[in-house]
C-alpha cells in the first residue's frame, strides 16, 4: 500500500475547482509584495535627489534637472504604488479568506457525508467526541492555515527574492553578507519543523480525547447527578484538559524558542549592512541613496522572518489536522450498497438462511440461524440478553453483513440492493428513540419530508400520538429539545412509531417498541399496531411477551440459535423456554412458589 501523500498535495488534487482562485490569490499576493518593496526604493531615490541634484538617477532617467520636480514625480509614483498596494492587499485577503472558507466548508461537508457512510461498527469503536474533534476542530485548524499561514509563507518567500534582487543589483559583497543568516534560519526551521510535527500530532490527539470526554459527560448528565459523581467527572475532565494543555505547552515552548534565534540573525545582518555599507558610502564606493535603500532593505529582508516561528506553528497545526481529516476520508466502509431494486410491489418478506454473524473479531453471536417472515405476517423474536436479537435486526437493516449465509428481502440478497431499495422499504422503530431538535411535525415527517399535514396527523393518530401532540403548547409546531428530552419516554416512542408508519413501509421493524411506555400507553400502542400491521410484514423484537402474543409466529432465540418457534399458545403448551419466560412475566411461577 502506497504511503499517504503530503496533505497539501492531496488537497491540491482533491479540490481542483479552486485552483484558479488559488492562482489568482497568489498573483495578488505577488503584486502586493512588489508594491510593498517599491516605497523603500522611492525613499532611496528621494535621498539621491536631495544629495546629488541634477546628477541623480531620477534626473538621468527623466531628463529633469529641477529637484522639486523630481521629488514631485517620485511623490506621484509613491501615490500610485500605495493605491496598488492597498487594492491588491484587499483583493488578496478576500481571495485567500474566501478560498479558506470554501475549502473548510467542502472538507467538513465531505468528511461528514463520509462519516455517515461508514459502518456502525466503525462508530461503535470510536468516541463521538473524537469524531467531532476531527469534523470541527481539525477542519478549523486547516482553515486557519489557509487563511493566515499560507499567504504569510508566500509573502516571506517573495520578500527574500525581491529584496535579494535589489541587493544583488547594488553590491554582491553586501548581498552575501546580508544573506549569510538565512541558511541558519532555514536549517533551524527544518529542524524545528521535524521537532514540532509529533508535538502537534499529540496536541490533536489530546484535543480529540478531551472532546470525547466532554461529549460523553454532557450526554450522561442525569446518570452523573444520580450517582453524585459530579466531582469525579469534573476531575476526569480536568485530567483530559491538563493533558491537552501540557501537549500545547510543549509545542508552544518549542515554537517560541525559534524567535530569539531569528532575532540574532537579524541583528547580525543589519549590523553588517550598517557598518560595511556605511563604510563603502563614506569612501564613495556606494551612493548615499543606495546605502539608505540597503539599510531599509536589510530590515525588510530579515525582520519578516520573525514570523517564521508563528508560520511553522500554523503549518504544523494545519498539517496535523489535515492528516487527521484526510485519514478519516481514507477510511472505507465494508458494508456498501448494491445496485438492484426490488420487484414491485414490495411485499416485505424476510428470510435468513444459515446465518453466522458477530462483532469485529469476536465470537459468533448468531450461529447458523434460519428464520423466515412470510409477506404480510407479524413475527416476533424473543429471548434472553445476548441471544442475538439485536444482531438479527442489524442484519435485516444491513447495518452489518453476516459472516456467512444470506439475508433476503422478497427473495433478493440484501447485499445486492441499493440503500433506497432496502431501507426505503423498511419502517424502523429503535429501542433508543432519537428525535432531532425541531418541531414535532418535522420529526414525524423525517422519513417523508414532503408529506402533507393530513398524512402526518394520520400517522400520529395511528401511533396513538395525536392526542398528546395536540395538548402540547404549539401542537405539531412544538419544538422538542435535543434528543426529545422535553418529552416522556412513551411520547418519544409513539412519535418514533408515527415516523415509521408515515413511510407506509412494506416491512415494519420494531426493536422493543413498547420498552419505555406504561401499561396504558402499551395498550394504546398495541391497539394501533394491531391496525397498522394487518396485512403488513412485521418483524419485532420484544422483551414484554404480552406485546407479541398475537404474532403469527414467535421465534425464541438462545445462544444465537432458534430454540423453538410457534404461536403463543403453542409455545406455552410446550412448557419450554418461552413458557418459562411467560410464567415469570405473568407471575405464575411466583404464585406457584408461594403456594408450594
XYZ file of C-alpha atoms in Angstrom:
596
model
C 0.000 0.000 0.000
C 1.381 3.391 -1.029
C 2.070 5.828 1.831
C -0.297 8.823 2.064
C 0.737 11.860 0.068
C 1.614 15.162 1.702
C -1.636 16.812 2.863
C -1.149 19.885 0.644
C -0.615 17.727 -2.446
C -3.696 15.712 -1.598
C -5.774 18.866 -1.092
C -4.465 20.259 -4.399
C -5.571 17.085 -6.149
C -8.901 16.849 -4.292
C -10.096 20.412 -4.856
C -9.270 21.110 -8.491
C -12.181 23.527 -8.813
C -10.410 26.018 -6.537
C -7.131 26.069 -8.450
C -7.973 29.224 -10.484
C -8.901 31.073 -7.286
C -5.660 29.947 -5.649
C -3.604 31.097 -8.651
C -5.350 34.487 -8.588
C -4.789 34.799 -4.831
C -1.084 34.055 -5.279
C -0.906 36.606 -8.132
C -2.463 39.302 -5.930
C -0.011 38.451 -3.146
C 2.904 38.758 -5.601
C 1.775 42.157 -6.892
C 1.106 43.308 -3.324
C 4.590 42.321 -2.165
C 6.199 44.063 -5.168
C 4.273 47.229 -4.342
C 5.297 46.806 -0.700
C 9.009 46.877 -1.590
C 8.862 49.834 -4.015
C 8.418 52.599 -1.348
C 11.918 51.860 0.019
C 13.277 52.369 -3.488
C 11.338 55.630 -3.751
C 12.828 56.784 -0.433
C 16.328 55.966 -1.676
C 15.659 57.802 -4.911
C 14.372 60.847 -2.988
C 17.535 60.929 -0.845
C 19.584 60.615 -4.035
C 17.743 63.646 -5.472
C 18.411 65.724 -2.370
C 22.094 64.770 -2.190
C 23.055 64.700 -5.888
C 20.567 67.044 -7.523
C 20.813 67.040 -11.330
C 23.185 64.066 -11.155
C 20.582 61.877 -9.503
C 19.230 58.694 -11.052
C 15.791 60.305 -11.467
C 17.316 63.229 -13.388
C 19.186 60.841 -15.650
C 16.094 58.750 -16.366
C 13.560 61.585 -16.759
C 15.848 64.333 -18.067
C 14.530 66.733 -15.418
C 17.060 68.844 -13.522
C 14.757 70.686 -11.104
C 14.936 68.880 -7.769
C 11.386 69.733 -6.692
C 10.029 68.416 -9.985
C 11.985 65.195 -9.436
C 10.540 64.892 -5.945
C 7.040 65.584 -7.289
C 7.439 62.774 -9.808
C 8.578 60.443 -7.034
C 5.614 61.519 -4.905
C 3.257 60.656 -7.771
C 4.888 57.280 -8.225
C 4.539 56.711 -4.490
C 0.799 57.503 -4.587
C 0.236 55.034 -7.413
C 2.262 52.377 -5.568
C 0.317 52.842 -2.351
C -3.024 52.678 -4.154
C -1.984 49.487 -5.930
C -0.644 48.027 -2.704
C -3.905 48.757 -0.882
C -6.049 47.379 -3.721
C -4.043 44.179 -4.109
C -3.914 43.710 -0.340
C -7.718 43.871 -0.227
C -8.051 41.516 -3.197
C -5.522 39.059 -1.757
C -7.238 38.951 1.636
C -10.671 38.431 0.093
C -9.372 35.686 -2.192
C -7.346 33.860 0.468
C -10.075 34.048 3.093
C -12.750 33.058 0.595
C -10.607 30.122 -0.505
C -10.025 29.047 3.106
C -13.736 29.242 3.904
C -14.700 27.366 0.738
C -12.222 24.537 1.377
C -13.288 24.419 5.033
C -16.946 24.120 4.035
C -16.351 21.480 1.371
C -13.954 19.445 3.504
C -16.251 19.436 6.539
C -19.293 18.577 4.416
C -17.409 15.831 2.583
C -15.999 14.433 5.820
C -19.421 14.428 7.488
C -21.035 12.729 4.491
C -18.236 10.154 4.544
C -18.679 9.551 8.281
C -22.374 8.874 7.676
C -21.437 6.178 5.161
C -19.070 4.309 7.483
C -20.190 1.121 9.211
C -21.885 1.308 12.585
C -19.131 -0.940 13.929
C -16.624 1.794 12.982
C -18.593 4.349 15.001
C -19.057 1.984 17.917
C -15.294 1.519 18.167
C -14.698 5.285 18.461
C -15.863 8.096 20.688
C -18.350 10.610 19.343
C -16.194 13.410 20.748
C -13.144 12.175 18.835
C -15.068 12.211 15.570
C -16.453 15.672 16.378
C -12.915 16.949 17.029
C -11.908 15.912 13.503
C -15.023 17.345 11.842
C -14.877 20.621 13.744
C -11.548 21.495 15.385
C -9.261 19.889 12.818
C -11.090 21.417 9.859
C -10.923 24.809 11.608
C -7.154 24.461 12.104
C -6.672 23.781 8.404
C -8.854 26.780 7.541
C -6.687 28.996 9.760
C -3.527 27.851 7.988
C -5.039 28.563 4.553
C -6.378 31.917 5.739
C -3.282 33.169 7.589
C -0.316 30.823 7.277
C -0.166 30.171 3.522
C -0.306 33.883 2.493
C 2.425 34.680 5.007
C 4.679 31.962 3.635
C 4.270 33.341 0.109
C 4.898 36.891 1.309
C 8.095 35.926 3.121
C 9.463 33.971 0.134
C 8.654 36.846 -2.233
C 10.224 39.284 0.196
C 13.524 37.361 0.167
C 13.505 37.124 -3.646
C 12.694 40.788 -4.289
C 15.000 42.227 -1.662
C 17.712 39.847 -2.797
C 17.350 41.193 -6.325
C 17.806 44.780 -5.053
C 20.907 43.766 -3.057
C 22.360 41.841 -5.997
C 21.934 44.844 -8.283
C 23.648 47.089 -5.718
C 26.542 45.154 -4.158
C 27.397 41.478 -4.330
C 29.521 41.828 -1.224
C 26.653 43.216 0.850
C 24.307 40.636 -0.728
C 26.432 37.758 0.502
C 26.865 39.260 3.969
C 23.186 40.187 4.364
C 22.069 36.721 3.252
C 24.502 34.788 5.435
C 21.998 34.483 8.325
C 19.305 32.978 6.053
C 20.843 29.459 5.806
C 20.950 29.398 9.618
C 17.281 30.298 9.679
C 16.379 27.713 7.017
C 18.286 24.894 8.727
C 16.812 25.915 12.073
C 13.326 25.989 10.517
C 13.682 22.462 9.145
C 14.962 21.195 12.478
C 12.112 22.869 14.325
C 9.619 21.534 11.797
C 10.689 17.951 12.473
C 10.548 18.610 16.196
C 7.131 20.250 16.048
C 5.397 17.637 13.899
C 4.989 14.923 16.591
C 4.238 17.586 19.194
C 1.268 18.905 17.250
C 0.085 15.410 16.399
C -0.085 14.891 20.168
C -1.973 18.183 20.517
C -4.636 16.962 18.070
C -4.827 13.557 19.807
C -5.339 15.062 23.263
C -7.863 17.505 21.850
C -9.876 14.574 20.481
C -9.699 12.821 23.852
C -10.882 15.969 25.640
C -13.750 16.451 23.176
C -14.766 12.827 23.627
C -14.823 13.151 27.411
C -16.890 16.339 27.273
C -19.378 14.890 24.768
C -19.814 11.689 26.784
C -20.302 13.531 30.066
C -22.806 16.016 28.652
C -24.819 13.084 27.293
C -24.680 11.323 30.653
C -25.524 14.225 32.988
C -28.593 12.542 34.510
C -26.517 9.477 35.444
C -23.688 11.629 36.794
C -26.093 13.524 39.042
C -27.985 10.425 40.099
C -24.756 8.882 41.399
C -23.450 12.191 42.827
C -20.363 11.802 40.627
C -20.039 15.491 39.696
C -16.689 15.945 41.449
C -15.300 12.737 39.995
C -16.318 13.674 36.448
C -15.015 17.202 36.884
C -11.694 15.646 37.863
C -11.838 13.410 34.776
C -12.401 16.424 32.520
C -9.623 18.276 34.351
C -7.202 15.413 33.643
C -8.091 15.381 29.955
C -7.842 19.178 29.810
C -4.490 19.084 31.604
C -3.162 16.565 29.076
C -4.282 18.876 26.255
C -2.727 21.886 27.961
C 0.542 20.031 28.569
C 0.740 18.946 24.927
C 0.104 22.517 23.815
C 2.673 23.855 26.272
C 5.376 21.543 24.914
C 4.571 22.585 21.358
C 4.489 26.289 22.244
C 7.825 26.140 24.051
C 9.491 24.588 21.028
C 7.977 27.022 18.532
C 8.619 30.063 20.757
C 12.322 29.160 21.100
C 12.739 29.808 17.379
C 12.127 33.571 17.502
C 15.232 34.517 19.554
C 17.401 32.656 17.026
C 15.928 34.691 14.187
C 16.401 37.943 16.109
C 20.125 37.214 16.471
C 20.315 36.534 12.742
C 18.553 39.840 12.044
C 20.973 41.654 14.327
C 23.966 40.150 12.539
C 22.649 41.011 9.072
C 21.572 44.526 9.982
C 24.860 45.302 11.733
C 26.827 44.054 8.713
C 24.887 46.252 6.270
C 25.031 49.257 8.596
C 28.799 49.112 9.105
C 30.150 47.794 5.802
C 27.602 49.642 3.699
C 28.257 52.844 5.610
C 31.993 52.355 5.172
C 31.543 51.943 1.405
C 29.335 55.081 1.275
C 31.918 57.107 3.202
C 34.605 56.029 0.755
C 32.408 56.995 -2.182
C 32.036 53.406 -3.385
C 28.297 53.372 -2.683
C 25.816 56.154 -3.314
C 24.156 57.595 -0.204
C 20.683 56.989 -1.580
C 21.517 53.398 -2.393
C 23.070 52.955 1.053
C 19.833 54.133 2.693
C 17.862 51.723 0.494
C 20.037 48.801 1.573
C 19.716 49.721 5.252
C 15.935 49.769 4.889
C 16.040 46.608 2.797
C 18.036 44.673 5.381
C 15.222 45.083 7.838
C 12.748 44.351 5.046
C 14.686 41.169 4.261
C 15.201 39.770 7.722
C 12.542 41.180 10.024
C 9.597 39.315 8.418
C 11.478 36.110 9.213
C 10.453 36.645 12.842
C 7.072 35.335 11.666
C 8.641 32.025 10.664
C 8.039 30.638 14.149
C 4.342 31.507 14.002
C 4.135 30.274 10.408
C 5.693 26.966 11.426
C 3.214 26.795 14.290
C 0.281 27.349 11.924
C 1.756 24.960 9.387
C 2.301 22.132 11.843
C -1.128 22.564 13.416
C -2.727 22.743 9.968
C -0.891 19.699 8.614
C -1.532 17.629 11.749
C -5.218 18.448 11.417
C -5.238 17.849 7.653
C -3.685 14.409 8.143
C -6.450 13.504 10.603
C -9.240 14.743 8.313
C -7.766 13.129 5.196
C -7.075 9.983 7.196
C -10.756 9.920 8.117
C -11.666 10.270 4.432
C -9.429 7.293 3.634
C -11.460 5.053 5.957
C -13.522 2.640 3.913
C -16.889 1.097 4.713
C -17.117 -2.665 4.472
C -20.900 -2.580 4.110
C -21.524 -0.899 0.738
C -24.814 -0.646 -1.166
C -25.673 -2.786 -4.135
C -27.423 -1.554 -7.269
C -30.562 -3.691 -7.523
C -34.125 -2.632 -6.918
C -36.866 -4.822 -5.526
C -39.546 -6.151 -7.871
C -42.823 -4.278 -7.461
C -44.918 -4.466 -5.451
C -42.563 -4.808 -2.499
C -44.099 -7.317 -0.082
C -41.557 -7.247 2.764
C -40.884 -10.949 3.196
C -37.682 -11.674 5.169
C -35.585 -14.834 5.090
C -32.369 -15.704 6.943
C -30.535 -18.775 5.683
C -27.817 -20.423 7.777
C -26.618 -17.028 9.034
C -23.468 -16.632 11.121
C -22.713 -13.159 12.452
C -20.764 -11.382 15.182
C -18.981 -8.161 16.055
C -15.486 -7.396 14.701
C -13.165 -10.271 15.613
C -15.347 -11.584 18.436
C -17.100 -14.955 18.553
C -20.246 -15.679 16.588
C -23.409 -14.172 18.063
C -25.685 -15.895 15.560
C -24.720 -19.491 14.781
C -26.336 -20.927 11.662
C -29.658 -19.110 12.127
C -32.605 -19.953 9.867
C -35.700 -17.762 10.093
C -38.490 -16.718 7.735
C -41.114 -13.973 7.874
C -43.643 -14.535 5.043
C -45.073 -11.376 3.423
C -47.950 -9.857 5.349
C -47.298 -11.719 8.601
C -46.280 -10.454 12.039
C -43.334 -12.327 13.520
C -41.669 -11.720 16.876
C -38.200 -12.570 18.167
C -37.714 -13.087 21.892
C -35.006 -14.496 24.101
C -32.603 -13.706 26.912
C -29.995 -10.935 26.751
C -27.179 -11.888 24.396
C -29.279 -14.345 22.422
C -28.687 -12.373 19.188
C -31.951 -10.445 18.810
C -30.343 -7.046 18.105
C -27.790 -8.628 15.784
C -30.621 -10.140 13.763
C -32.236 -6.724 13.251
C -28.887 -5.167 12.308
C -28.550 -7.767 9.567
C -32.051 -7.123 8.213
C -31.399 -3.366 8.115
C -27.901 -4.142 6.822
C -26.093 -2.172 9.477
C -23.667 -5.067 9.210
C -23.258 -8.138 6.995
C -23.262 -11.788 8.047
C -20.010 -13.742 8.163
C -21.737 -16.444 6.165
C -25.225 -17.247 4.974
C -27.814 -14.964 3.399
C -30.343 -12.348 4.443
C -33.090 -11.973 1.832
C -35.824 -9.378 1.324
C -38.518 -10.611 -1.039
C -36.075 -13.297 -2.154
C -33.250 -10.868 -3.030
C -29.983 -10.869 -1.077
C -29.885 -7.556 0.768
C -26.216 -7.133 -0.248
C -27.385 -6.676 -3.829
C -29.917 -3.943 -3.026
C -29.416 -0.195 -3.115
C -29.982 1.670 0.141
C -33.193 3.163 -1.230
C -34.499 -0.252 -2.262
C -33.653 -1.831 1.090
C -34.094 0.811 3.768
C -36.671 2.722 1.735
C -38.909 -0.329 2.107
C -38.485 -0.551 5.879
C -40.023 1.414 8.736
C -37.782 1.162 11.802
C -38.519 1.945 15.442
C -35.493 1.504 17.688
C -35.404 0.897 21.393
C -33.312 4.047 21.904
C -35.557 6.596 20.196
C -33.708 9.516 18.638
C -35.604 12.736 17.977
C -33.967 15.702 16.276
C -34.164 19.226 17.595
C -37.088 20.674 15.678
C -40.847 20.588 15.610
C -42.968 17.535 16.326
C -44.164 17.645 12.733
C -40.599 17.688 11.376
C -39.713 14.648 13.456
C -42.724 12.647 12.304
C -42.085 13.623 8.675
C -38.340 12.868 8.878
C -38.640 9.873 6.550
C -41.023 11.734 4.193
C -40.218 15.468 4.306
C -42.743 16.165 1.544
C -45.641 14.554 3.431
C -48.814 16.595 3.784
C -50.123 17.773 7.138
C -53.029 15.381 6.773
C -50.660 12.422 6.311
C -48.613 13.479 9.347
C -51.733 13.704 11.512
C -52.969 10.338 10.218
C -49.637 8.710 11.151
C -49.799 10.303 14.607
C -53.331 9.016 15.125
C -52.275 5.519 14.061
C -49.491 5.620 16.647
C -51.848 6.931 19.371
C -49.788 10.148 19.483
C -52.259 12.718 18.160
C -53.973 13.497 21.453
C -50.822 14.278 23.426
C -49.357 16.244 20.492
C -52.470 18.407 20.331
C -52.100 19.072 24.062
C -48.563 20.458 23.619
C -48.188 24.276 23.759
C -47.900 24.670 19.969
C -49.309 21.336 18.863
C -47.436 19.888 15.899
C -45.289 23.059 15.730
C -43.938 22.491 19.252
C -40.145 22.334 19.225
C -38.760 19.335 21.078
C -35.411 19.592 22.841
C -32.216 17.836 21.835
C -32.917 14.077 21.525
C -36.509 14.870 22.500
C -35.533 15.475 26.133
C -38.639 17.600 26.746
C -40.917 14.578 26.102
C -41.517 11.467 28.142
C -40.200 8.085 27.058
C -43.636 6.941 25.995
C -44.243 10.092 23.966
C -40.927 9.709 22.164
C -41.750 6.068 21.441
C -45.104 6.961 19.896
C -43.582 9.719 17.755
C -40.977 7.236 16.524
C -43.744 4.789 15.626
C -45.623 7.560 13.779
C -42.399 8.425 11.906
C -42.062 4.806 10.771
C -45.726 4.471 9.804
C -45.708 7.657 7.715
C -43.392 5.933 5.224
C -46.051 3.226 4.700
C -43.272 0.608 4.672
C -43.561 -2.864 3.229
C -41.678 -4.167 6.275
C -42.095 -2.756 9.761
C -39.155 -3.464 12.104
C -39.768 -2.830 15.801
C -36.983 -3.090 18.374
C -38.578 -3.065 21.834
C -41.152 -0.560 20.566
C -43.004 -0.528 23.898
C -39.994 -0.698 26.190
C -40.344 2.850 27.511
C -44.094 3.088 27.987
C -46.506 2.463 30.828
C -49.281 -0.117 30.731
C -51.921 2.275 29.409
C -49.624 3.529 26.651
C -48.610 -0.025 25.820
C -52.252 -0.952 25.445
C -52.777 2.058 23.169
C -49.766 1.153 21.028
C -50.916 -2.448 20.905
C -54.264 -1.296 19.506
C -52.532 0.813 16.881
C -50.097 -1.977 15.994
C -52.988 -4.384 15.523
C -54.362 -1.981 12.896
C -51.170 -0.951 11.089
C -49.649 -4.456 10.954
C -52.728 -6.039 9.417
C -51.512 -7.352 6.072
C -48.070 -5.723 6.563
C -44.878 -7.718 7.073
C -43.649 -7.011 10.599
C -40.583 -8.180 12.475
C -40.468 -7.220 16.120
C -38.025 -7.836 18.925
C -39.694 -7.711 22.316
C -38.917 -8.214 25.952
C -42.535 -7.878 27.113
C -44.159 -11.045 25.863
C -47.611 -9.522 26.221
C -46.833 -7.399 23.160
C -46.177 -10.409 20.895
C -48.843 -12.916 21.947
C -50.913 -12.186 18.824
C -47.988 -12.634 16.404
C -48.347 -15.198 13.629
C -45.113 -16.789 14.789
C -42.757 -16.264 17.707
C -39.082 -17.169 17.365
C -37.266 -17.923 20.622
C -33.500 -17.387 20.343
C -30.956 -18.793 22.732
C -27.204 -18.789 22.174
C -27.558 -17.484 18.637
C -29.843 -20.288 17.503
C -33.594 -20.878 17.268
C -34.533 -22.744 20.436
C -38.212 -23.047 19.498
C -40.807 -21.366 17.326
C -44.585 -21.267 17.096
C -47.620 -19.270 18.125
C -48.033 -18.020 21.658
C -50.455 -20.778 22.600
C -48.294 -23.470 21.029
C -45.161 -22.327 22.854
C -46.892 -22.020 26.234
C -48.347 -25.506 25.876
C -44.904 -26.982 25.120
C -43.550 -25.921 28.504
C -40.184 -24.870 27.072
C -38.081 -21.685 27.294
C -40.925 -19.426 26.126
C -43.358 -20.909 28.636
C -40.806 -20.287 31.398
C -40.393 -16.628 30.373
C -44.165 -16.226 30.154
C -44.599 -17.667 33.639
C -42.036 -15.256 35.082
C -43.604 -12.207 33.434
C -47.175 -13.083 34.360
C -46.268 -14.027 37.946
C -47.409 -17.622 37.632
C -44.069 -19.004 38.792
C -44.045 -16.663 41.776
C -47.580 -17.700 42.670
C -46.692 -21.362 42.308
C -43.655 -20.942 44.526
C -45.719 -19.170 47.150
C -48.341 -21.883 47.035
C -45.681 -24.578 47.459
